Coordinates of C-alpha atoms and ligand atoms in Angstrom, one line a residue:
M1 CA 21.1 2.0 61.8
A2 CA 17.6 0.5 62.1
A3 CA 16.6 -2.9 63.2
C4 CA 19.2 -5.7 62.9
S5 CA 18.9 -7.1 66.3
V6 CA 21.7 -9.3 67.6
G7 CA 19.6 -10.8 69.9
L8 CA 21.5 -13.2 72.4
L9 CA 24.5 -11.3 73.1
T10 CA 24.2 -10.3 76.5
R11 CA 23.1 -13.5 77.8
V12 CA 26.2 -15.3 78.6
P13 CA 29.1 -12.7 79.6
L14 CA 32.1 -15.1 79.0
C15 CA 34.2 -12.2 78.1
A16 CA 33.8 -11.0 81.7
Q17 CA 35.7 -13.9 83.2
G18 CA 38.7 -13.0 85.3
R19 CA 42.2 -14.2 84.7
G20 CA 42.8 -17.7 85.7
Q21 CA 39.1 -18.3 86.2
V22 CA 37.9 -21.7 85.0
H23 CA 35.6 -21.6 82.0
R24 CA 32.1 -22.1 82.7
P25 CA 30.5 -25.3 81.7
I26 CA 29.6 -25.2 78.0
C27 CA 26.1 -24.5 77.0
R28 CA 26.9 -23.6 73.4
L29 CA 26.0 -20.1 73.8
L30 CA 28.2 -17.7 72.0
S31 CA 29.8 -15.2 74.0
C32 CA 30.3 -12.5 71.4
P33 CA 27.9 -10.9 69.0
G34 CA 27.9 -11.9 65.3
T35 CA 26.4 -13.7 62.6
V36 CA 26.2 -17.0 64.1
A37 CA 25.0 -15.7 67.5
A38 CA 22.2 -13.9 65.6
D39 CA 21.7 -17.0 63.5
L40 CA 21.0 -19.5 66.2
K41 CA 17.6 -19.0 67.2
R42 CA 16.9 -19.6 71.1
E43 CA 13.4 -20.7 72.0
E44 CA 12.3 -22.8 74.8
Q45 CA 12.5 -26.3 73.8
P46 CA 9.2 -28.1 74.0
S47 CA 9.3 -30.9 76.4
G48 CA 9.9 -34.3 74.7
N49 CA 11.8 -32.8 71.9
V50 CA 14.8 -34.5 70.4
G51 CA 18.0 -33.5 72.2
T52 CA 20.7 -35.7 73.8
G53 CA 22.0 -32.8 75.9
S54 CA 19.4 -32.4 78.6
E55 CA 21.2 -29.3 79.8
D56 CA 20.1 -27.4 76.6
S57 CA 17.0 -25.6 76.7
V58 CA 17.2 -24.0 73.3
L59 CA 16.8 -25.0 69.8
Q60 CA 19.5 -24.0 67.3
K61 CA 19.0 -23.3 63.7
R62 CA 20.1 -25.5 61.0
F63 CA 22.6 -24.0 58.4
S64 CA 20.3 -24.6 55.7
E65 CA 17.5 -22.7 57.5
V66 CA 19.7 -19.8 58.2
Q67 CA 20.7 -19.7 54.5
K68 CA 17.3 -20.0 53.2
E69 CA 16.1 -17.2 55.5
R70 CA 19.0 -14.9 54.4
R71 CA 18.4 -15.6 50.8
E72 CA 14.8 -14.7 51.0
E73 CA 15.7 -11.7 52.9
A74 CA 18.1 -10.6 50.4
Q75 CA 15.6 -11.0 47.6
R76 CA 13.5 -8.2 49.2
T77 CA 16.5 -6.0 49.6
V78 CA 18.0 -3.3 47.4
L79 CA 21.4 -1.5 47.3
I80 CA 21.4 2.2 46.8
S81 CA 24.2 4.6 46.1
C82 CA 23.5 7.8 47.9
P83 CA 24.7 11.4 47.7
N84 CA 26.9 12.2 50.9
K85 CA 24.5 14.6 52.1
I86 CA 21.2 12.9 52.6
S87 CA 18.5 13.1 55.2
E88 CA 17.9 9.6 56.4
K89 CA 14.4 10.5 57.4
K90 CA 13.3 11.9 53.9
F91 CA 15.1 9.1 52.1
L92 CA 13.1 6.4 54.2
K93 CA 9.9 8.4 53.8
Y94 CA 10.5 8.4 50.1
L95 CA 11.2 4.7 49.8
S96 CA 8.2 3.7 52.1
Q97 CA 6.1 4.8 49.2
H98 CA 6.9 1.6 47.7
G99 CA 6.1 -0.5 50.8
P100 CA 7.0 -0.9 54.3
I101 CA 10.8 -1.1 55.2
N102 CA 12.0 -3.9 57.6
N103 CA 15.4 -2.5 58.2
H104 CA 18.2 -0.6 56.6
F105 CA 21.7 0.5 57.3
F106 CA 24.2 3.0 55.6
Y107 CA 28.0 2.1 55.0
E108 CA 30.9 3.6 52.8
S109 CA 32.4 2.0 49.8
F110 CA 33.4 4.2 47.1
G111 CA 30.8 6.6 48.5
L112 CA 27.8 6.3 50.6
H113 CA 25.5 3.3 50.2
A114 CA 22.2 2.1 51.8
V115 CA 21.1 -1.4 52.2
V116 CA 17.3 -1.3 52.3
E117 CA 15.2 -4.4 53.2
F118 CA 11.5 -4.2 52.3
R119 CA 8.9 -6.3 54.0
Q120 CA 7.6 -7.4 50.7
K121 CA 9.1 -8.5 47.5
G122 CA 6.6 -6.5 45.4
S123 CA 8.3 -3.3 46.8
V124 CA 11.4 -4.0 44.8
A125 CA 9.4 -4.3 41.6
S126 CA 7.4 -1.1 42.5
L127 CA 10.8 0.7 43.0
Q128 CA 12.3 -0.6 40.0
D129 CA 9.2 0.5 38.0
A130 CA 9.8 4.1 39.3
A131 CA 13.3 4.1 38.4
C132 CA 14.8 5.1 35.1
T133 CA 18.2 4.6 33.2
P134 CA 20.4 7.6 33.5
S135 CA 21.3 9.8 30.6
L136 CA 25.2 10.2 30.7
G137 CA 26.0 13.1 28.3
T138 CA 29.0 11.9 26.3
E139 CA 28.9 8.4 27.4
A140 CA 26.2 5.8 26.8
A141 CA 24.6 3.7 29.5
V142 CA 23.9 -0.1 29.0
P143 CA 20.4 -0.5 30.2
F144 CA 20.2 -2.9 33.0
R145 CA 17.3 -3.2 35.4
S146 CA 18.9 -4.6 38.6
R147 CA 18.4 -4.0 42.4
F148 CA 21.2 -1.8 42.6
F149 CA 20.3 1.9 42.3
S150 CA 21.6 5.5 42.7
V151 CA 19.3 8.1 44.4
K152 CA 19.9 11.6 43.0
L153 CA 18.8 14.8 44.7
K154 CA 16.9 17.0 42.3
N155 CA 17.5 20.1 44.5
P156 CA 20.5 19.4 46.6
S157 CA 20.2 21.5 49.6
T158 CA 23.4 23.0 50.8
S159 CA 22.0 23.1 54.2
E160 CA 21.4 19.5 54.3
K161 CA 23.6 17.8 56.9
S162 CA 24.7 14.3 56.4
S163 CA 22.9 12.7 59.4
V164 CA 23.3 9.1 58.7
Q165 CA 25.5 6.8 60.6
R166 CA 27.7 4.6 58.9
S167 CA 28.1 1.0 59.8
S168 CA 31.6 -0.3 59.6
Q169 CA 32.3 -3.1 57.2
S170 CA 36.1 -3.4 57.9
P171 CA 38.0 -5.1 60.8
P172 CA 39.5 -2.8 63.4
S173 CA 43.0 -1.4 62.5
S174 CA 46.0 -3.3 64.1
K175 CA 46.6 -0.4 66.3
K176 CA 43.1 -0.4 67.8
L177 CA 43.2 -4.3 68.0
F178 CA 46.5 -4.1 70.0
E179 CA 44.8 -1.6 72.4
L180 CA 42.0 -3.7 72.9
L181 CA 43.9 -6.7 73.4
C182 CA 46.2 -4.9 76.0
Y183 CA 43.3 -3.7 78.0
A184 CA 41.6 -7.0 78.2
E185 CA 41.4 -8.7 81.5
S186 CA 42.5 -12.2 80.7
I187 CA 43.9 -14.2 77.7
D188 CA 40.3 -15.7 77.6
D189 CA 39.0 -12.1 77.5
Q190 CA 41.7 -11.3 74.7
L191 CA 40.5 -14.2 72.6
N192 CA 36.7 -13.3 72.9
T193 CA 37.7 -9.7 72.3
L194 CA 39.4 -10.5 69.1
L195 CA 36.7 -12.5 68.0
K196 CA 33.9 -9.8 68.7
A197 CA 36.1 -6.9 67.1
S198 CA 36.9 -8.8 63.8
Q199 CA 34.1 -11.3 63.0
V200 CA 31.7 -10.7 60.2
T201 CA 28.8 -8.7 61.6
E202 CA 25.1 -9.2 61.1
E203 CA 25.1 -6.3 58.6
N204 CA 28.2 -7.4 56.8
A205 CA 26.4 -11.0 56.5
K206 CA 23.5 -9.3 54.9
L207 CA 25.5 -7.4 52.6
R208 CA 27.4 -10.6 51.6
Q209 CA 24.0 -12.4 50.8
L210 CA 22.7 -9.2 48.9
T211 CA 25.8 -9.3 46.8
C212 CA 25.2 -12.9 45.9
S213 CA 21.6 -12.1 45.1
L214 CA 22.6 -9.3 42.9
I215 CA 25.0 -11.5 40.9
E216 CA 22.3 -14.2 40.7
D217 CA 19.9 -11.5 39.0
I218 CA 22.7 -11.1 36.3
A219 CA 23.3 -14.9 36.0
A220 CA 19.7 -15.5 35.8
A221 CA 19.7 -13.7 32.2
Y222 CA 21.3 -17.0 31.0
F223 CA 20.0 -19.5 33.7
P224 CA 16.7 -18.4 35.0
Y225 CA 16.5 -20.8 37.7
C226 CA 19.9 -20.6 39.0
T227 CA 21.0 -19.7 42.6
V228 CA 24.1 -17.9 43.7
R229 CA 25.0 -19.3 47.0
P230 CA 27.6 -17.8 49.4
F231 CA 30.1 -20.5 50.9
G232 CA 33.3 -20.4 52.7
S233 CA 34.0 -18.0 55.5
S234 CA 31.3 -15.8 54.6
V235 CA 28.8 -18.3 56.0
N236 CA 30.7 -20.8 57.9
S237 CA 31.1 -18.6 61.0
F238 CA 34.8 -18.3 60.8
G239 CA 34.6 -15.1 58.6
K240 CA 36.5 -12.0 59.5
L241 CA 35.4 -8.6 58.3
G242 CA 37.0 -8.0 55.0
C243 CA 37.3 -11.7 53.9
D244 CA 36.6 -12.6 50.4
L245 CA 33.1 -13.5 49.2
D246 CA 33.2 -17.1 47.8
M247 CA 30.0 -17.8 45.9
F248 CA 28.8 -20.6 43.5
L249 CA 26.3 -20.7 40.8
D250 CA 24.2 -23.5 41.6
L251 CA 22.4 -25.0 38.6
D252 CA 20.9 -28.0 40.3
E253 CA 17.6 -26.2 40.9
T254 CA 16.9 -26.5 37.2
E255 CA 17.6 -30.3 37.4
R256 CA 15.1 -30.6 40.4
L257 CA 12.4 -28.6 38.5
N258 CA 12.8 -30.8 35.4
A259 CA 12.6 -34.0 37.7
Q260 CA 9.4 -32.6 39.1
K261 CA 7.9 -32.2 35.6
T262 CA 8.3 -35.8 34.7
S263 CA 5.2 -37.7 34.6
E264 CA 4.1 -41.2 33.9
N265 CA 5.2 -42.7 30.5
F266 CA 6.5 -39.3 29.1
R267 CA 9.7 -37.6 30.2
M268 CA 10.3 -34.3 28.5
E269 CA 13.8 -33.2 28.2
F270 CA 15.3 -30.0 27.0
Q271 CA 17.4 -30.0 23.8
V272 CA 20.8 -29.0 24.9
K273 CA 24.3 -28.6 23.5
N274 CA 26.7 -31.4 24.4
V275 CA 30.2 -30.6 25.3
P276 CA 33.0 -33.4 26.0
S277 CA 33.3 -33.0 29.7
E278 CA 31.7 -31.6 32.9
R279 CA 34.9 -29.3 33.3
I280 CA 34.5 -27.9 29.9
A281 CA 30.8 -27.1 30.4
T282 CA 31.8 -25.4 33.7
Q283 CA 34.4 -23.4 31.8
K284 CA 31.9 -22.3 29.1
I285 CA 29.2 -21.3 31.8
L286 CA 31.6 -19.2 33.8
S287 CA 33.2 -17.8 30.7
V288 CA 29.7 -16.3 29.6
I289 CA 28.9 -15.3 33.1
G290 CA 32.4 -13.5 33.5
E291 CA 31.5 -11.5 30.1
C292 CA 28.1 -10.6 31.4
L293 CA 29.5 -9.4 34.8
D294 CA 32.2 -7.5 32.8
H295 CA 29.9 -5.8 30.5
F296 CA 26.6 -5.4 32.1
G297 CA 27.1 -6.0 36.0
P298 CA 26.7 -2.6 37.9
G299 CA 29.4 -2.3 40.3
C300 CA 31.6 -5.4 39.0
V301 CA 35.1 -4.4 38.2
G302 CA 38.4 -6.2 37.5
V303 CA 36.7 -9.3 36.2
Q304 CA 39.1 -12.1 35.5
K305 CA 38.2 -15.4 34.1
I306 CA 40.5 -18.0 35.7
L307 CA 39.2 -20.9 33.8
N308 CA 42.3 -23.2 33.7
A309 CA 42.5 -23.6 37.4
R310 CA 41.8 -26.8 39.2
C311 CA 38.5 -25.2 40.2
P312 CA 37.7 -22.7 37.3
L313 CA 36.4 -19.4 38.6
V314 CA 35.6 -15.9 37.9
R315 CA 37.2 -13.3 40.2
F316 CA 36.0 -9.8 40.4
S317 CA 35.5 -6.9 42.9
H318 CA 32.3 -5.8 43.7
Q319 CA 32.9 -2.2 44.2
A320 CA 29.6 -1.2 45.7
S321 CA 30.0 -3.8 48.5
G322 CA 33.7 -3.8 48.8
F323 CA 34.0 -7.4 48.5
Q324 CA 36.5 -9.4 46.4
C325 CA 34.4 -12.1 44.9
D326 CA 35.2 -15.6 43.5
L327 CA 32.4 -17.3 41.7
T328 CA 32.6 -21.0 40.9
T329 CA 29.9 -23.4 39.8
N330 CA 29.1 -27.0 40.9
N331 CA 30.8 -26.4 44.3
R332 CA 28.4 -28.4 46.4
I333 CA 31.2 -30.2 48.5
A334 CA 32.5 -26.8 49.4
L335 CA 29.0 -25.8 50.6
K336 CA 28.9 -29.0 52.5
S337 CA 32.3 -28.1 54.2
S338 CA 30.8 -24.7 55.1
E339 CA 28.0 -26.3 56.9
L340 CA 30.3 -28.6 58.7
L341 CA 32.3 -25.9 60.0
Y342 CA 29.3 -23.8 60.8
I343 CA 28.3 -26.8 63.1
Y344 CA 31.5 -26.9 64.7
G345 CA 31.6 -23.2 65.2
A346 CA 28.2 -23.3 67.0
L347 CA 28.8 -26.4 69.2
D348 CA 31.0 -24.7 71.6
S349 CA 31.7 -20.9 72.4
R350 CA 35.6 -21.7 72.4
V351 CA 35.9 -22.9 68.9
R352 CA 35.4 -19.6 67.0
A353 CA 37.4 -17.7 69.6
L354 CA 40.5 -20.1 69.1
V355 CA 40.2 -20.2 65.3
F356 CA 40.1 -16.4 64.9
S357 CA 43.1 -16.0 67.3
I358 CA 45.1 -18.8 65.6
R359 CA 44.3 -17.2 62.0
C360 CA 45.2 -13.7 63.2
W361 CA 48.5 -15.2 64.7
A362 CA 49.1 -16.8 61.4
R363 CA 48.5 -13.6 59.5
A364 CA 50.7 -11.5 61.7
H365 CA 53.6 -13.9 61.1
S366 CA 52.9 -14.2 57.4
L367 CA 52.0 -17.8 57.7
T368 CA 49.0 -17.2 55.5
S369 CA 48.5 -14.7 52.7
S370 CA 45.9 -13.4 50.4
I371 CA 48.1 -14.5 47.6
P372 CA 47.9 -18.1 46.5
G373 CA 51.1 -20.1 47.0
A374 CA 52.9 -22.4 49.4
W375 CA 51.3 -21.0 52.5
I376 CA 49.0 -22.6 54.9
T377 CA 45.4 -21.5 54.1
N378 CA 42.7 -20.3 56.7
F379 CA 40.8 -23.2 55.8
S380 CA 43.6 -25.7 56.7
L381 CA 44.2 -23.7 60.0
T382 CA 40.6 -24.3 60.9
M383 CA 40.8 -27.9 60.3
M384 CA 44.0 -28.1 62.6
V385 CA 42.2 -26.4 65.4
I386 CA 39.1 -28.6 64.9
F387 CA 41.3 -31.6 65.1
F388 CA 43.1 -30.3 68.0
L389 CA 39.9 -29.7 69.9
Q390 CA 38.8 -33.4 69.1
R391 CA 41.9 -34.4 70.8
R392 CA 41.3 -33.0 74.1
S393 CA 40.3 -35.2 77.1
P394 CA 37.4 -35.1 77.1
P395 CA 37.0 -34.0 73.6
I396 CA 35.5 -30.4 73.0
L397 CA 34.3 -31.4 69.4
P398 CA 33.0 -34.6 68.2
T399 CA 34.5 -36.4 65.0
L400 CA 32.9 -36.1 61.6
D401 CA 32.3 -39.9 62.0
S402 CA 30.3 -39.4 65.0
L403 CA 28.3 -36.7 63.5
K404 CA 27.6 -39.1 60.6
T405 CA 26.1 -41.6 63.1
L406 CA 23.8 -38.8 64.4
A407 CA 22.5 -38.1 60.9
A408 CA 18.7 -38.3 60.1
A409 CA 17.4 -39.9 57.1
E410 CA 17.0 -36.3 55.4
D411 CA 20.7 -35.6 56.1
K412 CA 21.9 -38.3 53.7
C413 CA 24.0 -36.8 51.2
V414 CA 26.3 -38.2 48.5
I415 CA 28.1 -35.6 46.2
E416 CA 29.8 -37.1 43.2
G417 CA 30.2 -40.5 45.0
H418 CA 31.5 -38.8 48.2
N419 CA 29.6 -39.5 51.2
C420 CA 28.9 -36.1 53.0
T421 CA 26.3 -37.3 55.4
F422 CA 26.3 -35.7 59.0
T423 CA 23.6 -34.5 61.1
S424 CA 22.4 -31.0 60.3
D425 CA 20.7 -30.7 63.7
L426 CA 22.9 -29.1 66.3
N427 CA 20.4 -30.1 69.0
R428 CA 21.2 -33.7 68.5
I429 CA 24.9 -33.3 69.5
K430 CA 25.7 -33.8 73.1
P431 CA 27.7 -30.7 74.4
S432 CA 31.2 -31.6 75.8
G433 CA 32.0 -31.8 79.5
N434 CA 35.4 -30.3 78.9
T435 CA 35.9 -27.0 80.8
E436 CA 39.4 -26.0 79.8
T437 CA 40.1 -22.2 79.6
L438 CA 40.7 -20.6 76.2
E439 CA 44.2 -19.6 77.7
L440 CA 45.1 -23.1 78.3
L441 CA 43.7 -24.3 74.9
L442 CA 45.8 -21.6 73.2
K443 CA 49.1 -22.7 75.0
E444 CA 48.3 -26.4 74.2
F445 CA 47.6 -25.7 70.7
F446 CA 51.0 -24.3 70.1
E447 CA 52.5 -27.2 72.2
Y448 CA 50.7 -29.8 70.4
F449 CA 51.5 -28.6 66.9
G450 CA 55.0 -27.5 67.9
N451 CA 55.7 -31.2 68.7
F452 CA 53.4 -32.9 66.1
A453 CA 54.9 -35.6 64.1
F454 CA 54.1 -33.9 60.7
N455 CA 56.7 -36.1 59.0
K456 CA 54.8 -39.2 59.5
N457 CA 51.3 -38.4 60.6
S458 CA 48.2 -37.0 58.9
I459 CA 45.5 -34.8 60.4
N460 CA 42.0 -36.3 60.0
I461 CA 38.9 -34.7 61.6
R462 CA 36.8 -37.5 60.1
Q463 CA 38.3 -39.9 62.7
G464 CA 39.7 -37.4 65.1
R465 CA 43.0 -39.3 65.4
E466 CA 46.4 -39.1 63.7
Q467 CA 47.0 -41.4 60.8
N468 CA 49.9 -42.4 58.8
K469 CA 50.7 -40.0 55.9
P470 CA 49.6 -41.5 52.6
D471 CA 52.3 -39.5 50.8
S472 CA 55.4 -37.3 51.5
S473 CA 53.7 -33.8 51.5
P474 CA 55.1 -31.8 54.4
L475 CA 51.6 -31.0 55.9
H476 CA 48.8 -33.6 55.2
I477 CA 45.4 -32.6 56.3
Q478 CA 42.7 -35.0 54.9
N479 CA 39.9 -33.5 53.1
P480 CA 36.9 -34.5 55.2
F481 CA 34.8 -35.4 52.3
E482 CA 37.0 -36.3 49.4
T483 CA 39.2 -38.2 51.8
S484 CA 41.9 -39.2 49.0
L485 CA 42.8 -35.4 48.9
N486 CA 45.0 -33.3 51.1
V487 CA 43.6 -29.8 51.7
S488 CA 47.1 -28.5 52.5
K489 CA 48.9 -30.1 49.5
N490 CA 50.1 -26.7 48.4
V491 CA 52.2 -26.2 51.7
N492 CA 56.1 -26.8 51.3
Q493 CA 58.7 -27.8 53.7
S494 CA 59.9 -24.3 54.6
Q495 CA 56.5 -23.0 55.3
M496 CA 55.7 -26.1 57.3
Q497 CA 59.0 -25.5 59.4
K498 CA 58.1 -21.9 59.9
F499 CA 54.8 -22.9 61.3
V500 CA 56.4 -25.3 63.8
D501 CA 59.1 -22.9 64.9
L502 CA 56.6 -20.2 65.5
A503 CA 54.2 -22.5 67.3
R504 CA 57.1 -23.6 69.6
E505 CA 58.1 -19.9 70.2
S506 CA 54.5 -18.7 70.9
A507 CA 54.1 -21.8 73.5
W508 CA 57.4 -20.7 75.1
I509 CA 56.2 -17.0 75.3
L510 CA 53.0 -18.1 76.9
Q511 CA 54.9 -20.3 79.4
Q512 CA 57.2 -17.4 80.3
E513 CA 54.3 -15.1 80.8
D514 CA 52.8 -17.5 83.3
K515 CA 55.7 -16.7 85.4
D516 CA 55.9 -13.0 84.8
R517 CA 53.0 -11.3 83.4
P518 CA 52.5 -7.7 83.1
S519 CA 49.2 -6.3 84.9
P520 CA 46.3 -6.0 82.5
S521 CA 46.0 -2.5 83.0
S522 CA 49.7 -1.7 82.1
N523 CA 48.9 -1.2 78.4
Q524 CA 51.9 -3.4 77.4
P525 CA 51.6 -6.2 74.9
W526 CA 50.9 -9.4 76.8
G527 CA 49.2 -12.7 76.2
L528 CA 47.6 -12.8 72.6
A529 CA 49.2 -9.4 71.8
A530 CA 52.7 -10.4 72.5
L531 CA 52.2 -13.4 70.2
L532 CA 51.3 -11.1 67.4
L533 CA 54.7 -9.3 67.7
P534 CA 57.3 -10.0 65.0
S535 CA 58.9 -13.3 65.6
V536 CA 62.4 -13.9 66.2
S537 CA 62.5 -17.3 64.8
N538 CA 61.8 -15.8 61.3
S539 CA 65.3 -14.4 61.4
R540 CA 66.7 -17.4 63.2
S541 CA 68.8 -18.4 60.2
L542 CA 69.9 -14.8 59.8
A543 CA 70.8 -14.6 63.3
K544 CA 72.7 -17.7 63.4
K545 CA 74.9 -16.5 60.4
K546 CA 75.5 -13.3 62.1
G547 CA 76.4 -15.1 65.4
K548 CA 73.4 -13.5 67.5
K549 CA 72.0 -15.1 70.7
P550 CA 69.9 -18.2 70.7
A551 CA 66.2 -17.6 69.8
S552 CA 64.8 -18.4 73.2
E553 CA 67.3 -15.7 74.9
R554 CA 66.5 -13.2 72.2
I555 CA 62.7 -13.6 72.9
K556 CA 63.2 -13.0 76.6
N557 CA 65.3 -9.9 75.8
L558 CA 62.7 -8.8 73.2
L559 CA 59.8 -9.2 75.8
D560 CA 61.9 -7.4 78.4
S561 CA 62.5 -4.5 76.1
I562 CA 58.8 -4.4 75.1
K563 CA 57.9 -4.1 78.8
S564 CA 60.5 -1.5 79.7
N565 CA 60.1 0.6 76.5
N566 CA 56.4 0.4 75.8
T567 CA 56.1 4.2 75.1
E568 CA 58.7 3.8 72.2
N569 CA 56.6 1.1 70.5
S570 CA 54.4 1.8 67.6
I571 CA 52.4 -0.2 65.1
N572 CA 53.1 0.3 61.5
T573 CA 50.7 0.3 58.8
S574 CA 51.1 -3.2 57.8
G575 CA 49.8 -4.3 61.1
K576 CA 53.1 -5.3 62.5
R577 CA 54.4 -4.1 65.7
T578 CA 57.8 -2.2 65.4
I579 CA 59.8 -2.1 68.4
S580 CA 62.5 0.6 68.3
T581 CA 64.8 -1.2 70.6
Q582 CA 64.7 -4.4 68.7
A583 CA 68.1 -5.8 67.7
Ligands
GTP601 P1 39.0 -17.0 54.0 O1 40.6 -17.2 54.1 O2 38.5 -16.3 55.1 O3 38.6 -16.6 52.7 O4 38.5 -18.6 54.4 P2 37.7 -19.4 53.5 O5 37.2 -20.7 54.5 O6 36.6 -18.8 52.8 O7 38.7 -20.0 52.4 P3 38.9 -20.0 50.9 O8 38.2 -18.6 50.4 O9 40.3 -20.1 50.6 O10 37.9 -21.1 50.3 C1 36.6 -21.1 50.4 C2 36.0 -22.5 50.8 O11 36.4 -23.5 49.8 C3 36.5 -23.1 52.3 O12 35.9 -22.5 53.3 C4 36.4 -24.5 52.0 O13 35.0 -24.9 52.0 C5 36.8 -24.7 50.5 N1 38.2 -25.0 50.2 C6 39.2 -24.1 50.3 N2 40.5 -24.7 50.1 C7 40.0 -26.0 50.0 C8 40.8 -27.1 49.8 O14 42.1 -27.1 49.7 N3 40.1 -28.3 49.8 C9 38.8 -28.4 49.8 N4 38.2 -29.4 49.7 N5 38.1 -27.2 50.1 C10 38.7 -26.1 50.2
MG602 MG1 36.9 -17.3 51.4

């Protein structure tokens, strides 16, 4: 792998904190490598610049700046399917004929692929001019001039060794993760380790943006001024390697260009076809894009048009990048949500570490699922963590209303009548004086939500306080922008109860561990690792029926058995710890 610096990573070794040590005062530096860490530019703040937090001496990049840079970078980038035995040096030398290369990396997804970023956009056009449509023998090729190529060796040398290093695009296996967690030095260290091991990397972020850019090239056949923008966990800093790629087709650019062309007494308008509603327009647009991806999109397979959903979408696999993609249109509010989460994630190094651990915990206990249903979503869990951090004393995160009061004139944003205004400038937000450790926060999170009055209260990050629920849904999390909506409307009572039971159980496990914790070097599941073990409350009702011991006693026995039978434990392929001594 060349280039791709992940700049700031070694500056604040929070991971090195010893067990029980107090968290350092917050300076917003991220403790672990990754997209946001690399995205937040750190420069000396010129004196007299805006910034309420005087202890901050750095400027942090705005979400829109980061996205703009990534998009521009992706437009100079190509994706190349390579033969397995390729000489990196010769390959780069060959490509350099078309112009200087900024950086590149290789990865595996249905074969070896290279992502090559040229310094200039013209190099891409030059490479396209040099490429040809393959002749396929019995099959016929649909000629399509894209930025996704295949490189073939005219004279494959059998002696050529595959010398390229592959960058991993997948999260660590559960076995590996367990090992990492067991060897960590403290619970704080465990949470940071989990974040570091599973977050979207710099290269993965580049690949995500490149995939959007390639899809944009296809959509541009119909809508030349469209933009395909990533949103959701691919860009909000809470993305885990392997998460889906949410993207939306933004046609507003066309509107903006039209407005610019308007002059004086004359206003030129395009002749267009009218349809009865915005929704039907969206369905029609997505329908043709879906067809186009299916018939002509290189690497796009399994295209499904899900047009009758509340938010119509086209779902497909982009085989070459390995991403499961959801393409929607007119999703500006979701992009604004992504920006808001990006801000929250960047404000304090503990936020992402806690969110990743809670998401991992929820996944390990099947509280979340990749299949839509009555489960809590990752988005809802993130809202719960943000709310919890707003409720600390002093608060770790500001409310959305206070971010609104910090907004500058250019931040004013109203989408479909919803006020989505908040500051986009991280440097305007005063850092929190709260110094609680991640260990404490994890424990308190479980206690807080294990005892939350879900039956009557709603979670609301706009005001950062509990409110009466407006309806009887088991879990009510107010949508931060469309405030009459509940983002967790899908969650049913039994899933809610399961969440509460597991939260209580986890709080209990951590409390017990305070009293009797195995040594960090003992390679036994402890702390966060112990929380990822199969729960006993899942089988509580079954146990009751069978007259088994109460859950708390069984947890204690379970933990004892883990400690004494560690060598017999194994991790199965579904990521769950199986314990041979378990009743
Ligand atoms: P992953 O599970 O890692 O994919 O997290 P995600 O945040 O990307 O969630 P998902 O793919 O389900 O949704 C993508 C984005 O759509 C989210 O980040 C939100 O911005 C938005 N979103 C998802 N669910 C809801 C919802 O129920 N209400 C609203 N308003 N937005 C949602
Ligand atoms: Mg997603």
